[in-house]
XYZ file of C-alpha atoms in Angstrom:
440
model
C 16.588 -64.668 -23.597
C 14.731 -64.359 -26.410
C 12.532 -67.789 -27.792
C 14.637 -68.772 -30.887
C 11.925 -68.716 -33.639
C 10.447 -72.453 -35.089
C 10.755 -73.716 -38.558
C 8.041 -71.767 -39.825
C 9.036 -68.288 -38.766
C 6.643 -69.042 -35.161
C 8.104 -68.928 -31.384
C 6.966 -72.079 -29.616
C 3.519 -71.210 -28.339
C 3.242 -70.318 -24.395
C 0.146 -72.038 -23.267
C -1.988 -74.471 -25.588
C -5.583 -72.527 -26.094
C -7.844 -74.112 -28.221
C -9.338 -72.253 -30.862
C -12.719 -74.521 -32.450
C -13.666 -71.781 -35.300
C -13.134 -73.107 -38.991
C -10.641 -70.756 -39.878
C -7.105 -71.473 -38.058
C -3.742 -70.057 -38.392
C -1.485 -73.043 -38.478
C -3.913 -74.983 -41.790
C -3.593 -71.959 -43.244
C 0.146 -71.229 -42.995
C 0.606 -75.496 -44.208
C -2.384 -74.643 -47.437
C -4.105 -77.311 -45.360
C -7.677 -78.254 -46.243
C -9.904 -76.918 -43.186
C -13.623 -77.930 -43.931
C -14.886 -81.147 -44.630
C -16.685 -81.016 -47.871
C -17.988 -83.197 -50.535
C -15.369 -84.327 -53.472
C -17.430 -83.134 -56.394
C -15.532 -80.309 -58.201
C -18.411 -77.559 -58.145
C -18.241 -77.957 -53.915
C -14.582 -78.699 -53.418
C -13.050 -75.027 -51.770
C -11.198 -73.063 -53.423
C -7.309 -72.802 -52.513
C -5.633 -68.886 -53.332
C -3.128 -68.604 -55.365
C -0.627 -67.803 -52.710
C -1.711 -71.561 -50.434
C -1.391 -73.439 -53.953
C 2.015 -72.041 -54.503
C 3.018 -72.823 -50.692
C 3.192 -69.123 -50.153
C 5.733 -68.660 -53.041
C 3.835 -65.950 -54.349
C 0.425 -63.715 -53.471
C -2.752 -64.632 -55.329
C -3.216 -62.850 -58.659
C -5.733 -60.530 -58.820
C -7.504 -63.450 -61.378
C -7.074 -65.871 -59.144
C -9.142 -63.642 -56.312
C -11.965 -63.205 -59.393
C -11.896 -66.408 -59.720
C -12.508 -67.740 -55.475
C -14.975 -64.916 -55.183
C -16.942 -65.830 -57.593
C -16.978 -69.753 -56.893
C -17.548 -68.411 -53.653
C -20.780 -67.128 -54.350
C -21.987 -69.648 -56.507
C -21.362 -72.175 -53.825
C -23.272 -70.459 -50.952
C -26.434 -68.439 -50.236
C -24.981 -66.763 -47.534
C -22.735 -65.041 -49.187
C -22.694 -62.402 -51.921
C -20.294 -59.889 -54.264
C -20.817 -56.851 -55.356
C -18.962 -53.866 -56.598
C -18.885 -50.880 -54.059
C -16.640 -48.739 -56.472
C -13.592 -48.086 -59.144
C -10.378 -47.284 -58.887
C -8.759 -44.449 -60.612
C -7.709 -46.898 -63.402
C -10.835 -49.400 -63.629
C -9.833 -51.172 -61.512
C -13.109 -53.088 -58.890
C -13.413 -52.160 -55.804
C -15.653 -55.144 -53.729
C -17.312 -56.149 -50.881
C -17.948 -59.374 -50.032
C -20.956 -60.062 -47.596
C -21.396 -63.133 -45.586
C -24.039 -64.329 -43.030
C -26.996 -63.056 -41.473
C -28.854 -60.065 -42.927
C -31.030 -59.956 -39.989
C -31.532 -56.115 -38.680
C -29.899 -57.576 -35.240
C -27.386 -59.345 -36.350
C -23.383 -57.775 -35.606
C -21.595 -56.669 -38.239
C -17.668 -57.429 -38.591
C -15.856 -55.930 -41.522
C -12.952 -56.621 -42.529
C -10.881 -54.312 -44.322
C -7.411 -55.655 -46.537
C -4.565 -54.269 -47.542
C -4.688 -50.676 -48.072
C -1.524 -50.065 -48.855
C -0.136 -52.276 -52.190
C 3.289 -53.170 -51.029
C 1.277 -55.079 -47.764
C -0.547 -58.007 -49.200
C -0.542 -60.381 -46.377
C -3.752 -59.253 -45.004
C -5.487 -59.914 -48.225
C -4.717 -63.685 -48.252
C -5.385 -63.442 -44.747
C -8.977 -62.264 -46.322
C -9.187 -64.515 -48.932
C -8.481 -67.660 -47.136
C -11.672 -66.535 -44.307
C -13.779 -65.642 -47.167
C -13.314 -69.250 -48.541
C -13.143 -70.903 -44.530
C -16.822 -69.431 -44.193
C -18.000 -69.704 -47.396
C -17.728 -73.635 -47.054
C -18.028 -73.995 -43.716
C -20.132 -77.282 -42.742
C -19.145 -77.637 -38.361
C -21.983 -76.346 -36.642
C -20.180 -73.571 -34.540
C -19.049 -71.532 -37.359
C -22.783 -71.689 -39.374
C -24.115 -70.629 -35.766
C -21.479 -68.068 -35.736
C -22.668 -67.113 -39.531
C -26.491 -67.350 -38.386
C -26.160 -64.503 -36.063
C -23.141 -62.382 -37.846
C -22.849 -60.799 -41.093
C -19.094 -60.123 -41.836
C -17.964 -57.408 -44.302
C -14.524 -58.162 -46.272
C -13.104 -55.691 -48.484
C -10.715 -57.988 -49.974
C -8.603 -55.509 -51.890
C -9.064 -52.213 -51.309
C -6.769 -50.637 -53.055
C -6.367 -53.214 -56.359
C -3.849 -50.155 -58.228
C -1.448 -50.289 -55.442
C -1.501 -53.753 -55.795
C -0.496 -54.171 -59.272
C 1.474 -51.438 -59.011
C 3.673 -52.484 -55.696
C 3.187 -49.531 -54.342
C 1.728 -48.329 -50.985
C -0.571 -45.835 -52.807
C -2.706 -45.478 -54.956
C -2.204 -45.276 -58.592
C -2.166 -41.219 -58.277
C 0.507 -42.034 -55.066
C -1.955 -40.952 -52.967
C -1.999 -42.532 -49.491
C -5.945 -44.021 -48.791
C -5.207 -44.418 -44.940
C -5.429 -41.364 -44.675
C -7.751 -39.972 -47.216
C -10.889 -41.148 -44.744
C -11.785 -37.187 -44.270
C -10.907 -35.461 -47.654
C -12.464 -38.840 -49.484
C -10.060 -38.008 -52.642
C -9.701 -40.958 -53.509
C -11.861 -43.860 -55.125
C -10.565 -46.096 -51.762
C -11.740 -44.089 -49.358
C -15.140 -43.219 -50.988
C -16.334 -46.390 -51.546
C -15.438 -47.527 -47.691
C -17.125 -44.348 -46.533
C -20.116 -45.999 -48.607
C -19.819 -49.514 -46.599
C -19.403 -47.556 -43.051
C -22.362 -45.728 -43.422
C -24.956 -47.585 -44.931
C -23.811 -51.347 -43.521
C -22.782 -49.571 -40.005
C -20.308 -51.931 -38.714
C -20.103 -53.189 -35.189
C -16.262 -54.077 -35.499
C -13.970 -52.483 -37.882
C -10.591 -54.463 -38.173
C -7.662 -53.111 -40.630
C -4.972 -55.313 -41.358
C -1.508 -53.514 -42.387
C 1.647 -54.252 -42.684
C 5.054 -52.684 -41.226
C 8.976 -53.195 -41.639
C 10.702 -53.547 -38.262
C 13.710 -51.972 -36.704
C 15.818 -54.324 -34.718
C 15.685 -54.741 -31.778
C 13.726 -52.493 -31.091
C 10.715 -52.576 -32.915
C 10.768 -55.601 -34.517
C 7.525 -58.168 -33.904
C 5.931 -60.503 -35.588
C 2.708 -58.138 -34.888
C 1.591 -55.359 -33.554
C -1.820 -54.152 -32.933
C -3.953 -50.784 -31.560
C -6.996 -49.197 -30.992
C -8.680 -45.791 -32.077
C -6.053 -43.382 -30.047
C -8.458 -40.218 -31.221
C -10.652 -38.466 -27.979
C -12.989 -38.041 -29.550
C -13.994 -41.780 -29.576
C -16.926 -42.495 -26.887
C -15.880 -43.946 -23.779
C -18.075 -47.300 -23.943
C -16.843 -47.949 -27.365
C -12.975 -46.942 -26.708
C -12.597 -48.950 -23.562
C -14.324 -52.448 -25.936
C -11.769 -51.511 -28.512
C -8.619 -51.279 -25.908
C -10.532 -54.652 -24.013
C -10.211 -56.183 -27.656
C -6.073 -55.627 -27.936
C -4.735 -56.018 -25.162
C -7.198 -58.830 -22.959
C -7.925 -60.867 -26.614
C -6.114 -59.975 -29.665
C -2.614 -59.994 -28.079
C -2.924 -62.611 -25.454
C -3.843 -65.187 -28.621
C -0.722 -64.054 -31.090
C 0.869 -64.960 -28.085
C -0.453 -68.177 -27.611
C -0.192 -69.079 -31.402
C 3.538 -68.936 -31.134
C 4.326 -64.669 -31.748
C 5.694 -62.178 -30.630
C 3.510 -59.386 -29.927
C 3.145 -55.229 -28.721
C 1.173 -52.333 -29.243
C 1.701 -50.282 -32.424
C 4.126 -47.823 -32.533
C 5.816 -48.595 -29.541
C 9.181 -49.213 -29.430
C 10.627 -50.938 -26.943
C 14.340 -51.947 -24.534
C 14.940 -56.173 -25.655
C 15.828 -56.477 -22.086
C 13.950 -55.016 -19.626
C 10.243 -54.659 -22.210
C 9.828 -50.582 -21.130
C 8.513 -48.014 -23.093
C 11.226 -46.140 -25.084
C 9.717 -44.087 -27.111
C 6.339 -43.990 -29.952
C 6.895 -43.657 -33.506
C 3.422 -43.851 -34.718
C -0.015 -44.550 -33.657
C -1.556 -40.975 -33.053
C -5.335 -39.783 -32.848
C -5.139 -38.747 -36.127
C -8.759 -39.440 -37.434
C -7.954 -39.416 -41.159
C -6.841 -43.413 -40.715
C -9.176 -45.673 -40.887
C -9.103 -46.738 -37.566
C -9.731 -43.550 -36.173
C -12.721 -42.624 -38.321
C -14.164 -46.157 -37.947
C -14.732 -44.921 -34.054
C -15.970 -41.805 -34.755
C -18.910 -43.713 -36.824
C -18.784 -45.561 -34.072
C -18.031 -48.822 -34.253
C -14.888 -51.064 -32.409
C -11.740 -50.546 -34.270
C -8.668 -52.328 -34.345
C -5.323 -51.867 -36.384
C -3.734 -55.099 -37.575
C 0.356 -55.264 -38.530
C 2.251 -58.204 -39.407
C 6.186 -58.033 -39.797
C 7.579 -57.999 -43.591
C 10.878 -58.524 -42.741
C 12.280 -62.187 -42.526
C 13.017 -64.026 -39.028
C 16.487 -64.847 -38.784
C 18.044 -67.213 -41.826
C 15.650 -69.688 -42.461
C 13.074 -67.256 -43.924
C 15.861 -65.335 -45.655
C 17.240 -68.922 -47.553
C 13.277 -68.721 -48.508
C 11.069 -66.055 -48.676
C 7.876 -68.280 -48.794
C 8.305 -69.136 -45.086
C 8.469 -65.627 -44.328
C 4.973 -65.164 -46.166
C 3.422 -67.778 -44.645
C 4.398 -66.398 -41.256
C 2.894 -63.141 -42.076
C -0.436 -64.919 -43.439
C -0.664 -67.446 -40.358
C -0.087 -64.327 -37.778
C -2.934 -62.013 -39.338
C -5.026 -65.689 -39.406
C -4.540 -65.898 -36.019
C -5.598 -62.320 -35.686
C -9.073 -63.171 -36.985
C -9.511 -66.205 -35.601
C -10.082 -64.481 -32.072
C -11.293 -61.567 -33.591
C -14.368 -63.531 -34.731
C -14.902 -65.703 -31.103
C -14.628 -62.035 -29.686
C -17.332 -60.748 -31.716
C -19.422 -64.318 -30.840
C -18.883 -64.113 -27.189
C -19.696 -60.415 -26.645
C -21.834 -59.068 -29.037
C -24.498 -57.420 -26.201
C -21.434 -55.522 -25.315
C -20.385 -54.586 -28.664
C -24.444 -53.921 -29.473
C -24.558 -51.396 -26.609
C -20.906 -49.893 -26.968
C -22.331 -48.850 -30.777
C -25.240 -47.988 -29.881
C -24.419 -45.117 -27.202
C -21.784 -44.097 -29.322
C -25.031 -42.835 -32.042
C -26.752 -41.478 -29.026
C -24.082 -39.693 -27.573
C -23.399 -37.865 -30.879
C -26.998 -37.040 -31.288
C -27.166 -35.648 -27.442
C -24.950 -32.634 -28.188
C -23.491 -32.749 -25.177
C -19.141 -32.452 -24.252
C -16.106 -31.069 -25.962
C -14.805 -31.981 -29.094
C -11.646 -32.275 -29.665
C -9.375 -31.283 -32.464
C -5.962 -32.990 -31.259
C -4.309 -34.511 -29.712
C -4.951 -38.564 -28.417
C -5.166 -40.966 -25.375
C -1.627 -40.951 -25.263
C -1.075 -37.267 -26.188
C -2.824 -34.081 -23.956
C -4.482 -31.934 -26.407
C -3.179 -28.228 -26.587
C -5.767 -25.882 -25.088
C -6.667 -24.222 -28.093
C -7.596 -27.963 -29.537
C -10.699 -27.936 -27.515
C -13.714 -27.249 -28.118
C -14.976 -26.810 -24.621
C -18.270 -25.528 -25.324
C -18.790 -26.572 -29.487
C -21.812 -24.433 -31.235
C -24.985 -25.309 -32.138
C -23.734 -26.361 -35.530
C -22.262 -24.517 -38.859
C -23.042 -22.496 -41.847
C -21.659 -22.755 -45.382
C -21.722 -20.964 -48.142
C -23.651 -22.412 -51.633
C -20.733 -22.768 -52.608
C -19.056 -24.123 -50.235
C -21.550 -26.805 -50.160
C -21.453 -27.463 -53.746
C -17.844 -28.335 -53.075
C -17.967 -30.123 -50.375
C -21.359 -31.739 -49.823
C -21.223 -35.100 -51.624
C -18.013 -35.909 -49.171
C -20.735 -34.649 -45.665
C -22.844 -37.331 -47.685
C -20.605 -39.671 -47.756
C -19.623 -39.311 -43.861
C -23.037 -39.604 -43.215
C -23.555 -35.960 -42.139
C -27.213 -34.489 -42.627
C -27.852 -30.921 -43.455
C -30.852 -28.301 -44.144
C -31.157 -25.138 -46.272
C -30.752 -21.954 -44.963
C -31.538 -19.215 -46.139
C -29.166 -18.377 -49.179
C -26.544 -21.457 -47.796
C -26.642 -25.005 -46.107
C -26.542 -25.827 -41.851
C -25.013 -28.393 -40.599
C -26.439 -29.052 -37.134
C -23.939 -30.631 -34.450
C -27.253 -32.358 -32.957
C -26.794 -36.412 -35.025
C -24.997 -38.892 -34.355
C -21.635 -37.815 -35.959
C -21.595 -34.530 -34.102
C -17.884 -35.332 -33.019
C -17.001 -35.751 -36.425
C -18.264 -32.616 -38.570
C -16.090 -30.201 -36.240
C -13.142 -32.223 -37.890
C -14.483 -31.406 -41.564
C -15.948 -28.198 -40.891
C -14.024 -25.912 -38.018
C -11.253 -23.613 -39.842
C -8.990 -25.138 -36.758
C -8.848 -28.509 -37.575
C -5.766 -30.151 -39.120
C -7.756 -31.722 -41.861
C -11.011 -29.724 -42.185
C -12.930 -29.483 -45.737
C -13.784 -26.462 -45.310
C -14.130 -23.087 -43.208
C -18.134 -23.178 -42.099
C -19.308 -20.840 -40.276
C -19.600 -21.640 -36.475
C -23.304 -21.092 -34.969
C -23.340 -20.284 -31.291
C -26.629 -18.801 -30.830
C -28.560 -22.217 -29.668
């Protein structure tokens, strides 16, 4: 029998684990101040527009700008930089919080790539504020050895229009290979230059009751080119950390894309969550990060949320904050394991061994012709082709060298398993037809 939701849309918690980081989903959902700070206006934590209205509306762009500016003024551990400009001239911002030490673990939050999925953005803005103003010893110790990177609004044009895609109708989360959009190019720059160890991509979804209607779904990278230890760590994060934390907080949860029988819990079908390399969750794994997809439910739960949409909005944001709280705890507790997995992934690419998969996923065997069992040594590009795609290759962190009248892209580099997806004519989303070099 389903457990009845509570008044704020959450189900009663099954267990009572205590989480001690400054960020707490319950406080955020109720817009309660989280931190103990001096009371003068210059040091009082700002509230988002969402919090100030109790979830009656989402935070406006001007309010976002004011919050980020205040956080930067308040704390020397916070900086805000512009990493791009959208097709309609709006800024794309990256917030950096915490340690700049070379040995710090780096966690990247990408919020609301789809403009009509705003709950992740609210969770990210709250997170920026809470980390900037934190005074408790545990959070400050966490930030002393961790850098948290946040792209609070990855699709400002879509947010302004209330659309999934950007101003040109392009889905940014299907552009992480071609890099045609300003948003995808900005994120590629962050992945290349900052080399995050963990990447969380925050989204929302529409439910289909009773088979696909959990409060929150999560998923790891399914792409078969994900290095083994990195894949194992991403699955551990989803299955052993985030999903239990979601249930403990009183929400229902599941694996994204998996429809289940409401009576038995058995799998009925899969509607999403493939190994498609152009989705950020998978692209980040190919760039050596532990990837995590988060999807909160937009649809109202029962009559209370239908009567008061603010209840549904608060539940959506609070469930996302539950994930971020557990994500930070995971990163703090397993930093050495995570760093080892990301380092092994880079080394495995540079080592140039093993097959490369042009299709399939961890839940779908690739067709034989989609497997490069003996990958080439590299790909040759004409000068004309390189002029057309060289900028994208550089954004992906792919190195090349002059080769006669053209350019040579060797596979023996960290981006080894990404390169055939970009240059092999058999790959579904390749940028150009490179000429394979088999004379190693």
